Coordinates of C-alpha atoms in Angstrom, one line a residue:
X28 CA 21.9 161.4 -18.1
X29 CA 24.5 164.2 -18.2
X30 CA 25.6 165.6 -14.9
X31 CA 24.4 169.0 -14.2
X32 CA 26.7 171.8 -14.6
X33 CA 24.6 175.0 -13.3
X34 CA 25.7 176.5 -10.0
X35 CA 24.1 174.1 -7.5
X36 CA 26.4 171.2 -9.1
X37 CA 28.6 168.9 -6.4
X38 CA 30.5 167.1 -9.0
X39 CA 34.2 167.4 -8.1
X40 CA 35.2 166.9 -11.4
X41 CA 33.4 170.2 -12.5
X42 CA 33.8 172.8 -9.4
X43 CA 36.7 175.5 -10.1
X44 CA 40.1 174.2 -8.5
X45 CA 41.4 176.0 -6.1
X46 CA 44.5 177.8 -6.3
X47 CA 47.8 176.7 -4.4
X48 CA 48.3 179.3 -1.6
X49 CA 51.8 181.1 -2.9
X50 CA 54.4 180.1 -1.2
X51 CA 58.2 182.5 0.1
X52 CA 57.2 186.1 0.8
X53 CA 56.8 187.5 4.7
X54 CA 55.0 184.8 5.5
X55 CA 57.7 182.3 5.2
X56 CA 60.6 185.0 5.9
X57 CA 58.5 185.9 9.2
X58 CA 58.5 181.7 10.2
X59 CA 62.5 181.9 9.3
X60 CA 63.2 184.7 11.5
X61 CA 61.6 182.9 14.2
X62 CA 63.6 180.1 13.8
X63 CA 66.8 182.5 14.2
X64 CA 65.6 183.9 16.7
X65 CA 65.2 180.9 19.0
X66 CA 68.4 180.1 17.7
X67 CA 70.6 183.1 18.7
X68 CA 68.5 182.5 22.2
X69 CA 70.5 179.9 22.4
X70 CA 73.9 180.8 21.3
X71 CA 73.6 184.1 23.2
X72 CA 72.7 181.9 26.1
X73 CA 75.7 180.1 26.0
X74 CA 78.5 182.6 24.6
X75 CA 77.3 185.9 26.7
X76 CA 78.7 185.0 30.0
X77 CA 81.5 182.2 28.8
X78 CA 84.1 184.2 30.2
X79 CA 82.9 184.0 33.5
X80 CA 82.2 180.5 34.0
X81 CA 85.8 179.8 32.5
X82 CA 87.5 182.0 34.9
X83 CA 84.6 181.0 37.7
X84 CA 83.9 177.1 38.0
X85 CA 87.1 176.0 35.5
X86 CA 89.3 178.2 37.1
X87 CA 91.0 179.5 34.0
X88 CA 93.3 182.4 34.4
X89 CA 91.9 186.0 32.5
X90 CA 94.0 185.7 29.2
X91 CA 93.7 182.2 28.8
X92 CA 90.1 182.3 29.5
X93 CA 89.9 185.9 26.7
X94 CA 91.9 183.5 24.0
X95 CA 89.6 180.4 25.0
X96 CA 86.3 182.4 24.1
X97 CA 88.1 183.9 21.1
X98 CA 89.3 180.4 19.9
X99 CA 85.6 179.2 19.5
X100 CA 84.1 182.1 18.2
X101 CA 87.3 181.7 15.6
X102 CA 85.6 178.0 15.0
X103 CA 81.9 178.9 15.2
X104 CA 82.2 181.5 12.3
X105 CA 84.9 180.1 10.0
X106 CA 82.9 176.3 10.1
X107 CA 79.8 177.8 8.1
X108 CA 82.4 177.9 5.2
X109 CA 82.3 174.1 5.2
X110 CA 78.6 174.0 6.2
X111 CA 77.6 176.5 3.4
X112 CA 79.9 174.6 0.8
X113 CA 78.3 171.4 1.8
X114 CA 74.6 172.8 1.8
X115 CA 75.0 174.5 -1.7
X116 CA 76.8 171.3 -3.1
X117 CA 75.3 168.2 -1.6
X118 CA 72.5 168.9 1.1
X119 CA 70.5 171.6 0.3
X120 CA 70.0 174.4 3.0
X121 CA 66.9 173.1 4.1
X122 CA 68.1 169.4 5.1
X123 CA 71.2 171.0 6.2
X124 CA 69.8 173.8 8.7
X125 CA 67.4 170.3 10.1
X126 CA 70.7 168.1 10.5
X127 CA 72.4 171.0 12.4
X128 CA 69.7 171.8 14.1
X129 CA 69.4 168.0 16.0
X130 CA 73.7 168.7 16.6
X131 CA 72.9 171.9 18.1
X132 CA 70.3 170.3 20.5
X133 CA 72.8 167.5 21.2
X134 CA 75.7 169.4 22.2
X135 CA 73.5 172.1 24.2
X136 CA 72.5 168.9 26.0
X137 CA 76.0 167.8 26.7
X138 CA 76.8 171.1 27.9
X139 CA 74.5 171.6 30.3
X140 CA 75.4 168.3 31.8
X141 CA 78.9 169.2 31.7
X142 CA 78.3 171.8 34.3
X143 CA 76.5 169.5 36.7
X144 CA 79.5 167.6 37.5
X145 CA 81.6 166.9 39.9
X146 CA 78.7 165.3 41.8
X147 CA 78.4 167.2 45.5
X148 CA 80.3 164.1 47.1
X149 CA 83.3 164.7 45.0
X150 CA 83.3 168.0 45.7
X151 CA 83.1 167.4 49.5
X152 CA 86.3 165.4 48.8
X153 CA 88.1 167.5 47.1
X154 CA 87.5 171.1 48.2
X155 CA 90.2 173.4 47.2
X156 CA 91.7 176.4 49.3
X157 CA 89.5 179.0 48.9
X158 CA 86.0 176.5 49.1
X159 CA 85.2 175.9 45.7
X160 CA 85.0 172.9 44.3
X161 CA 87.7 172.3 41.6
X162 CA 86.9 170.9 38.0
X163 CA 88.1 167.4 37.6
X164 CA 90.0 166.6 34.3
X165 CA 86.7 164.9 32.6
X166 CA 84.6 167.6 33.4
X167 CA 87.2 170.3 31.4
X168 CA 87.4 167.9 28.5
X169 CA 83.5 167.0 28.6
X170 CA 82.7 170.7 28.4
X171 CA 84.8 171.8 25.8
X172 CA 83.6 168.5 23.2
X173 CA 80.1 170.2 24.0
X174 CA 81.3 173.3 23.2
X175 CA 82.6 172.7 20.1
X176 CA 80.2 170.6 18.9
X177 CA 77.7 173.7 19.2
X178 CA 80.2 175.6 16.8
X179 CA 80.2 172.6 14.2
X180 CA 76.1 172.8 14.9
X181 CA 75.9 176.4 13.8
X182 CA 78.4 175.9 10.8
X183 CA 74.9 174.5 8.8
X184 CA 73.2 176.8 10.7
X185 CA 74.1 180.4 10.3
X186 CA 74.5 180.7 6.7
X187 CA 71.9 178.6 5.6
X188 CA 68.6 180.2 7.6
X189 CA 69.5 183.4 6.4
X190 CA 70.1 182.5 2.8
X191 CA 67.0 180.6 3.0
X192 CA 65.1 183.3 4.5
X193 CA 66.4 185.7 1.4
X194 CA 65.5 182.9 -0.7
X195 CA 61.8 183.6 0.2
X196 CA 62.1 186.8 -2.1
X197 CA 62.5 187.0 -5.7
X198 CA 64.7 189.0 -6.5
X199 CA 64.1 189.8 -10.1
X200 CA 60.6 191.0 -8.7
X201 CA 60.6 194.7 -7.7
X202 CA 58.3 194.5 -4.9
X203 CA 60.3 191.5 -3.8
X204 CA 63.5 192.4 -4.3
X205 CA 62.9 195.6 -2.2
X206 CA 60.9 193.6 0.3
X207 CA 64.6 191.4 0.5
X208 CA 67.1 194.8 1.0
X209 CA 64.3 195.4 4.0
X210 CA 64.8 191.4 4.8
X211 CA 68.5 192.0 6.0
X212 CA 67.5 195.3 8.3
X213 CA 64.9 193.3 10.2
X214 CA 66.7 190.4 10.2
X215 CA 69.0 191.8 12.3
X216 CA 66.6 193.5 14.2
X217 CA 65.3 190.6 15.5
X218 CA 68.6 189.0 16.0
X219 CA 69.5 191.9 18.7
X220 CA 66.0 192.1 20.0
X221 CA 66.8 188.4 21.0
X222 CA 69.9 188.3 21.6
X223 CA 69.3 190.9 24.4
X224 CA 66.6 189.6 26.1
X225 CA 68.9 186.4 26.3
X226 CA 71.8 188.1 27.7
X227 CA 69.3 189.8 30.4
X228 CA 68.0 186.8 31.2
X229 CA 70.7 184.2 30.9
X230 CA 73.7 186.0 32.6
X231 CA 71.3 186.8 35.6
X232 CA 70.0 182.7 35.9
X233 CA 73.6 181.8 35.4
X234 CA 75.5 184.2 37.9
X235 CA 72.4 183.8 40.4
X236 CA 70.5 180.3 40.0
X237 CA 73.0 178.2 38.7
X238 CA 75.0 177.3 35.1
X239 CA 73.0 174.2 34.5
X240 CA 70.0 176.1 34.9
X241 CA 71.2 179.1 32.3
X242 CA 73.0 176.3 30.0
X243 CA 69.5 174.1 30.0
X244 CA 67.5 176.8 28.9
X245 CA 68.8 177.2 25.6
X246 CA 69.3 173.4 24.8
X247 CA 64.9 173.7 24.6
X248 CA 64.7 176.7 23.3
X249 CA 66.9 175.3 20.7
X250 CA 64.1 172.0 20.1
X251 CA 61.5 174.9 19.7
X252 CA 63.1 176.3 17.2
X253 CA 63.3 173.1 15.3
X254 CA 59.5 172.3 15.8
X255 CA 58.6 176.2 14.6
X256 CA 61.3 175.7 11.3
X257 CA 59.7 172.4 10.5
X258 CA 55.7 173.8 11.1
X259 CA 56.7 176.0 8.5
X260 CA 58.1 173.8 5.5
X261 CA 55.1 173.8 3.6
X262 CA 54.8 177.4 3.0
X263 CA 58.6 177.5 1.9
X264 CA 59.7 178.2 -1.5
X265 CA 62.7 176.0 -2.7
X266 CA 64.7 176.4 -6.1
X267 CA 65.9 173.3 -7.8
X268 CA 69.3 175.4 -8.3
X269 CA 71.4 177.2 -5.0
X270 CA 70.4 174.0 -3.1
X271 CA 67.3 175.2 -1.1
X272 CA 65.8 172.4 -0.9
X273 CA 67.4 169.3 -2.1
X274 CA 71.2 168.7 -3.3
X275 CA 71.6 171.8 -5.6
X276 CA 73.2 170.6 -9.2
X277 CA 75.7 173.6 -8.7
X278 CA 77.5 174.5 -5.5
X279 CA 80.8 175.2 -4.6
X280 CA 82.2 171.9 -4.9
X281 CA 80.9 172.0 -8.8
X282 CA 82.2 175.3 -9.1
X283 CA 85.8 174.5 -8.1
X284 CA 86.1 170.9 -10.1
X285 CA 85.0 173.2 -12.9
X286 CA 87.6 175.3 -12.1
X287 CA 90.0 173.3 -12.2
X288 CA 89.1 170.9 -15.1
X289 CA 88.9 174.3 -17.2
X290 CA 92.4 175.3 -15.9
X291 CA 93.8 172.0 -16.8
X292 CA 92.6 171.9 -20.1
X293 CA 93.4 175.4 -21.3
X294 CA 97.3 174.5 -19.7
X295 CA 97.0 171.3 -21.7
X296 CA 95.9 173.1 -24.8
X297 CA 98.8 175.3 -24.4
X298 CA 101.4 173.2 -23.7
X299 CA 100.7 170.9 -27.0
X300 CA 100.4 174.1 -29.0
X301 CA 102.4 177.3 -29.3
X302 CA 99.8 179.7 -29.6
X303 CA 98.7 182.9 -28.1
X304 CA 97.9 183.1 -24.3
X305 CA 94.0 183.5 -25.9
X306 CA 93.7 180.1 -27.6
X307 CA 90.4 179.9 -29.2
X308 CA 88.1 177.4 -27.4
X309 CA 85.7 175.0 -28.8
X310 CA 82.3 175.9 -29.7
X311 CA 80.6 174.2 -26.8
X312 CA 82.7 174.9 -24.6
X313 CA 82.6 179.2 -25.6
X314 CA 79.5 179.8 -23.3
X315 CA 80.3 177.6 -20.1
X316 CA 83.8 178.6 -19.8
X317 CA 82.8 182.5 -20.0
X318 CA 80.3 182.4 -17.4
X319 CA 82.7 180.4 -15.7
X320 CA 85.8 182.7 -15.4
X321 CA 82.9 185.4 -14.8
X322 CA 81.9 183.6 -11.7
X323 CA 85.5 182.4 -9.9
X324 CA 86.7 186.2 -10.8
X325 CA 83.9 187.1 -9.3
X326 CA 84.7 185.5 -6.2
X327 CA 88.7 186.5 -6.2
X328 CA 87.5 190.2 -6.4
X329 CA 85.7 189.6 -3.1
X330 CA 89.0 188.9 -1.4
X331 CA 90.3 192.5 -1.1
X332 CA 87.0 193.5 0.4
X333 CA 86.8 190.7 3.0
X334 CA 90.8 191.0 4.0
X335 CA 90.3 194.3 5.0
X336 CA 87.2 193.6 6.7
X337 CA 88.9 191.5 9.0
X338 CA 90.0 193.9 12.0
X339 CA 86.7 194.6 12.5
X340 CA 85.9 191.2 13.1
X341 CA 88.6 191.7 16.0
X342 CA 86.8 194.6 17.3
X343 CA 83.4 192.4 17.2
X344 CA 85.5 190.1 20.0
X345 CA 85.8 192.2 22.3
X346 CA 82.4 192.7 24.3
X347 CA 82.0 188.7 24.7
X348 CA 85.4 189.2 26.5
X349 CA 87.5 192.1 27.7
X350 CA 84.9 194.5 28.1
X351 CA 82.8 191.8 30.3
X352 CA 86.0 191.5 32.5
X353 CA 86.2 195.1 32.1
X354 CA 82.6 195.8 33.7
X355 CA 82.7 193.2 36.0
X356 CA 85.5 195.4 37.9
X357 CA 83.1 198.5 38.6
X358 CA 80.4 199.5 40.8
X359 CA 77.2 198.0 38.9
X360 CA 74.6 198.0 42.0
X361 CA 71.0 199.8 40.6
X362 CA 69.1 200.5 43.6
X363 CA 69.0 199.7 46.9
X364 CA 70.6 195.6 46.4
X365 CA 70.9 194.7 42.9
X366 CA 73.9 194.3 41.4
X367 CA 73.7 194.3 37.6
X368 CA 75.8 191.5 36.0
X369 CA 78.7 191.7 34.0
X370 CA 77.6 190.2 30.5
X371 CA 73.9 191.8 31.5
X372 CA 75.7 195.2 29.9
X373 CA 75.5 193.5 26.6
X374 CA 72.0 194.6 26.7
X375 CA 73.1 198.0 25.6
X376 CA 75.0 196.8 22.5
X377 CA 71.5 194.8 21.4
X378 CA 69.5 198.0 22.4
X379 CA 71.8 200.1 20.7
X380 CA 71.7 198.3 17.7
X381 CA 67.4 197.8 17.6
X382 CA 67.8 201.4 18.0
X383 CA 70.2 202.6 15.3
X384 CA 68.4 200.0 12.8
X385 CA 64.8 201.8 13.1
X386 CA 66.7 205.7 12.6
X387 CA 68.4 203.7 9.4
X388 CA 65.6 201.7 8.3
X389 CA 63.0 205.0 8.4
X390 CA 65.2 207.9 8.5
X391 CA 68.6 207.6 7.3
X392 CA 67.7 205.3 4.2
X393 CA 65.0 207.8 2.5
X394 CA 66.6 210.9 2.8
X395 CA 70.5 209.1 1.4
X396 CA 68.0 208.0 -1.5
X397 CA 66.7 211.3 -1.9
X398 CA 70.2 212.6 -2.0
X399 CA 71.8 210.0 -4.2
X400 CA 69.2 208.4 -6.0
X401 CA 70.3 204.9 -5.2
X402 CA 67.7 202.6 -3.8
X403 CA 69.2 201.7 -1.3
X404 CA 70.3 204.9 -0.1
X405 CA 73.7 204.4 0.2
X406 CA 76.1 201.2 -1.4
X407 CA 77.0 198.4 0.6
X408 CA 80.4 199.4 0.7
X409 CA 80.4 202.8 2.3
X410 CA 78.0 201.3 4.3
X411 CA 80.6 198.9 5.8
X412 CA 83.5 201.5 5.5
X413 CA 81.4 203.6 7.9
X414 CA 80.8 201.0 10.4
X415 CA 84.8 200.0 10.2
X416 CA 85.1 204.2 11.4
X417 CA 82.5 203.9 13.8
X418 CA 85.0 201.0 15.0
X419 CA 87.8 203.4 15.5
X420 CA 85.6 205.6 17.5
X421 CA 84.6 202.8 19.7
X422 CA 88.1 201.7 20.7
X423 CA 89.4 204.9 20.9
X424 CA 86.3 206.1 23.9
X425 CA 86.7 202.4 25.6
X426 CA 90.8 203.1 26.2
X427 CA 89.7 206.6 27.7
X428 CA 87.3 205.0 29.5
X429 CA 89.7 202.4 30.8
X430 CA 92.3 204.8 31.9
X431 CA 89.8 206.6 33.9
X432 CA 89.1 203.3 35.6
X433 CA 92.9 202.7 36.4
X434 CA 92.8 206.0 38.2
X435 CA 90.2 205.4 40.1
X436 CA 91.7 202.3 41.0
X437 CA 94.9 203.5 42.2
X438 CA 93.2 206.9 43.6
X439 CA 91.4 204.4 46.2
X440 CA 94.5 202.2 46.5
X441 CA 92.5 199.1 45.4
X442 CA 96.2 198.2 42.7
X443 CA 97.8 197.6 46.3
X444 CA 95.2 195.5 47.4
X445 CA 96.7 192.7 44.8
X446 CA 93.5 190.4 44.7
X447 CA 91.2 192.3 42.3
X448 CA 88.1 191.3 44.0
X449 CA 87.4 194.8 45.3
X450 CA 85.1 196.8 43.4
X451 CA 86.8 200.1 41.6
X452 CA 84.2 203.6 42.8
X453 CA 83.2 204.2 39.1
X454 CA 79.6 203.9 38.1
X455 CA 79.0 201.4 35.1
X456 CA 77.4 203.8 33.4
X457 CA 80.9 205.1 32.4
X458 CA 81.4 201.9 30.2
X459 CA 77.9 202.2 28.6
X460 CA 79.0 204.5 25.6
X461 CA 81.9 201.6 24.1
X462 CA 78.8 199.4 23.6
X463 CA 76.4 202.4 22.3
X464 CA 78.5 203.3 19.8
X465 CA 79.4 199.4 19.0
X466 CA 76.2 198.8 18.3
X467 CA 76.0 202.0 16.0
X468 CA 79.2 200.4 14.2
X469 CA 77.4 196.8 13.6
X470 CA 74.0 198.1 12.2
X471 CA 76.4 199.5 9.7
X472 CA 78.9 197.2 9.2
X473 CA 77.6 193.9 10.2
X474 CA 74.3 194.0 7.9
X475 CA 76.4 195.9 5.1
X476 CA 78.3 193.3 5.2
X477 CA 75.1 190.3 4.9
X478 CA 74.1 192.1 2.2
X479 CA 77.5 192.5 0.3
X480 CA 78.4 189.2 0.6
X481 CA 74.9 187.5 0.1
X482 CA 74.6 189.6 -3.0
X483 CA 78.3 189.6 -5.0
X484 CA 78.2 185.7 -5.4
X485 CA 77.2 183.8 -7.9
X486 CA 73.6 182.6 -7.6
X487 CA 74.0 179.3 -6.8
X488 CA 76.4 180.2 -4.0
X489 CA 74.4 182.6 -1.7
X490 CA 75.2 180.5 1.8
X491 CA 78.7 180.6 0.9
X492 CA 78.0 184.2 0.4
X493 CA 76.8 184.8 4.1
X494 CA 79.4 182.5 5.3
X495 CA 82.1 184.8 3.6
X496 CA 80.2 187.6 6.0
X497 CA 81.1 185.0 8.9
X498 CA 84.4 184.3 8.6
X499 CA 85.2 187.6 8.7
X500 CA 84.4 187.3 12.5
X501 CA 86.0 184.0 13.1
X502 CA 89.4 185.1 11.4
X503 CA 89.0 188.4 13.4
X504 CA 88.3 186.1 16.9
X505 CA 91.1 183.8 15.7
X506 CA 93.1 187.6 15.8
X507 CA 92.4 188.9 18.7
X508 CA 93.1 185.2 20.4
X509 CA 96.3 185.4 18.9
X510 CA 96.9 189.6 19.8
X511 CA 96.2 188.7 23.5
X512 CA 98.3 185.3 23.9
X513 CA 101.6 186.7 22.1
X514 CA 101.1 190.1 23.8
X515 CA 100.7 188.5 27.3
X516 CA 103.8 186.2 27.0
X517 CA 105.5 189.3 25.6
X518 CA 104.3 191.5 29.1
X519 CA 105.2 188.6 31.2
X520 CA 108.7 187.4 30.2
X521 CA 110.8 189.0 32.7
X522 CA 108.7 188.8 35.6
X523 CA 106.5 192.0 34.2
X524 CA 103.0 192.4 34.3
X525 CA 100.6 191.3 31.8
X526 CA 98.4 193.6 30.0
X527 CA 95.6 190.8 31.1
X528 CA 96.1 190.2 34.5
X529 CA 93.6 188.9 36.7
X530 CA 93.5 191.7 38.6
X531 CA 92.8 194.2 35.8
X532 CA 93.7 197.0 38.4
X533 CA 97.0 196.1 37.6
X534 CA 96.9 195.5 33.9
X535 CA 96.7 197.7 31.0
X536 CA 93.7 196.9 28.7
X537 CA 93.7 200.6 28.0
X538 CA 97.3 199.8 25.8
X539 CA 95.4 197.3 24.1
X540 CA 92.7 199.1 23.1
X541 CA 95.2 201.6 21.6
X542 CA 96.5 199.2 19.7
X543 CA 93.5 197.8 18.3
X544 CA 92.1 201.2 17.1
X545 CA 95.5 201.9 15.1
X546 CA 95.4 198.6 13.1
X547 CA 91.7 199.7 12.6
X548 CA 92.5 203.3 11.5
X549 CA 95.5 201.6 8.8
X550 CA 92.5 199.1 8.0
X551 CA 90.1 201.6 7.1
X552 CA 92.7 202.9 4.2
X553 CA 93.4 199.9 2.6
X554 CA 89.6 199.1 2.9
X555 CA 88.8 202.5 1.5
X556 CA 91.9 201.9 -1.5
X557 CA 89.7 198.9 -2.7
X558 CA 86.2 199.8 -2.6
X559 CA 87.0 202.8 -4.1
X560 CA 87.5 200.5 -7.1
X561 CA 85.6 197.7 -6.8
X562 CA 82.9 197.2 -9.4
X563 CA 79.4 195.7 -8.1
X564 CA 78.8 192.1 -10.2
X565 CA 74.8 193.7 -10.4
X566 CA 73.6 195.8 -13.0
X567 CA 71.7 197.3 -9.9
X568 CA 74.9 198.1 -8.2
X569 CA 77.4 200.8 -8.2
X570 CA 80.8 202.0 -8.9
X571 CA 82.1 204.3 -6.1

């Protein structure tokens, strides 16, 4: 007897199959961002208030401590090179953001037990001068292997989440691949709205409660983010190319060896042969070798861009550093007893920056498009060159700012007072604008340059892309390290006084500032030189 086929049939065999949910989109994006989220929890967590637990429980000296913090945020974003090159190449960004991910939890881990020791009978033993409790050798050397392994953690971190949350869009799709350019906006969005709640939060616990407290914190925010990444994996969309998922076929190890194998046979072919500098090639090897020397002079026109890119990475230095020890010198108390802390004013660059996104995102975007007709409103590149003036600006208000301070200082005869502990009569609101219009200056710089960088690579390259974006920050920390160590042995050769002392009263971060903003204003020409002639790799893109 045949099976009945009418619309009260159970037979398996013969009901409609249901369609596979689709996979990448918002949904997947939104589980991405999540993960990030958690994720800059945790390294806002630890990097916010660095400064002051270096010059607090290590005892480190101002400078030292300034070219510490500068040192690993040098390493933290020039290692997502290596981790992008080996996620494109080998892993695939999904394996490789899991891997990190379990480094990151393991060297938060270490760190906060770094800060719990010496235990309190040690310290009862060996109780310095002024009543602290000095770090032993093994505590300095425990802390800073913790350290650093969070910065190899976030070298497969950072570029690959981000390239695998663009991944979730299709970018030959037009609802997709303007659902992507919005990607980058909110991205960052949430990014600052995190990262400001964290330095809030963090900087209070740590200053007030106690640095194994604030470091602990982020080591399990850091597992949630790992269990909310992972939750998501089935609604992810992998490609078998750009290593998503698995090992990618391409990469940038593939894309060097070819590099080179087609550079050492062209020289070979020319060194047996006498012919012109455009020796035909084989037939087979016509097609490969084109797209090729499209792709690798693809990438060598991206140097002039990122080069002059790289002051601004210096710039990017500062508030995790000088502008902390700046604030921490001024009157911060809000009402009747609390005293804001130092790192807290951070909160004003994230706010800034939530702020300036939405008036770009929704205002600035539609009527630039209106006016040039470009999707986007305005190109990547001016975006960024605006950002890198926006810089300028910034430096320029925080040395006024700083010389006001100095007065104040010496109008109430606290550079006398030679210990720095006492508390210059300036309001901290007076140091609020240098973060304002920071955070003005990233929402155009910072995502122009995601976007730039993500998009002017070849396609199966797009972590190295975002990594690219990176380094430009960890050669700009690398910088300013270097700026502040030569410039305070310089000060202090002859028995002078460093521009970083550890009583700012008597230093001269205002000169530095000064300095800073006219390598910036020389930057912005050259930067403005090259994009004027840079040619976007997309048809999409323009000339400008």
């Amino acid at each position: 007897m045949a099976p009945e086929s009418g619309p009260g049939s159970t037979d398996p065999l013969l009901l409609p199959r249901r369609r596979a949910p689709p996979k990448g989109g918002w949904k997947s994006a939104l589980f991405i961002i999540w993960v990030e989220v958690a994720e800059r929890f945790a390294y806002y967590g630890i990097s916010s208030n660095l400064i002051s637990y270096l010059t607090g429980p290590l005892g480190q000296t101002t400078a030292a401590a300034a070219a510490a913090v500068n040192a690993w945020s040098g390493a933290a974003s020039m290692l997502p090179l290596l981790g992008a090159a080996v996620a494109d190449s080998w892993l695939g960004r999904y394996r490789t953001i899991v891997a990190s991910s379990v480094l990151y939890i393991v060297g938060l881990g270490m760190l906060t037990l770094s800060s719990m020791f010496p235990s309190p009978q040690q310290c009862r033993a060996a109780v310095d001068s002024q009543g602290a409790c000095p770090p032993s050798s093994f505590q300095t050397v425990f802390f800073y292997i913790s350290l650093y392994l969070v910065a190899i953690a976030q070298s497969g971190h950072k570029p690959c989440v981000q390239a695998f949350g663009a991944d979730q869009f299709d970018a030959t799709d037009p609802d997709e691949s303007s659902s992507r350019a919005s990607f980058f906006n909110w991205w960052y969005f949430a990014l600052c709205v995190s990262g400001t709640v964290t330095i809030a939060l963090m900087s209070y616990v740590q200053d007030n409660v106690s640095w194994a407290l604030g470091f602990g914190v982020p080591s399990l925010v850091m597992l949630l983010a790992l269990a909310i990444f992972l939750l998501g994996t089935r609604t992810y969309r992998f490609y078998s190319s750009g290593g998503s998922g698995g090992a990618g076929a391409g990469g940038t190890f593939s894309l060097v060896g070819k590099a080179f194998a087609a550079w050492r046979k062209k020289r070979s072919k020319h060194q047996e042969a006498a012919w012109p500098v455009d020796l035909p090639l084989e037939n087979g090897d016509v097609a490969e070798d084109a797209a090729l020397a499209e792709e690798v002079s693809g990438l060598a026109r991206l140097f002039p861009i990122w080069a002059t890119c790289l002051l601004y990475g210096v710039v990017f230095a500062q508030p995790l550093t000088l502008f902390t020890k700046q604030a921490g010198t001024l009157d911060r108390r809000v009402g009747p007893s609390f005293q804001v802390p130092p790192a807290a004013l951070q909160c004003f660059l994230g706010v800034s920056i939530v702020a300036c996104i939405v008036v770009y995102d929704r205002v600035l975007v539609p009527v630039a498009r209106r006016v040039t007709g470009a999707a986007s409103g305005i190109t990547m590149l001016r975006r960024i060159g605006t950002g890198i003036a926006l810089a300028l600006v910034t430096l320029v208000v925080a040395a006024l700012v700083e010389m006001k301070r100095l007065r104040a200082a010496r109008d109430a005869g606290l550079v006398a007072d030679g210990t720095g502990a006492a508390v210059v009569p300036m309001s901290l609101w007076w140091i609020v604008p240098q973060y304002v219009l920071l955070g003005a200056a990233d929402v155009f710089a910072m995502v122009g340059m995601q976007e730039f960088f993500y998009d002017q690579v070849p396609g199966a390259l797009k972590s190295l892309g975002l990594a690219l974006y990176l380094s430009v920050l960890g050669v700009g920390s690398y910088i300013s390290s270097f700026l502040i160590t030569a410039i305070d042995g310089l000060t202090t050769r002859n028995g002078g006084t460093s521009w970083f002392a550890d009583d700012l009263n008597r230093g001269h971060l205002d000169y530095f500032y000064l300095l800073l903003a006219a390598l910036t204003a020389l930057d912005l020409v050259a930067f403005t030189y090259f994009s004027a002639s840079y040619v976007y790799r997309r048809k999409g893109g323009s000339s400008h």
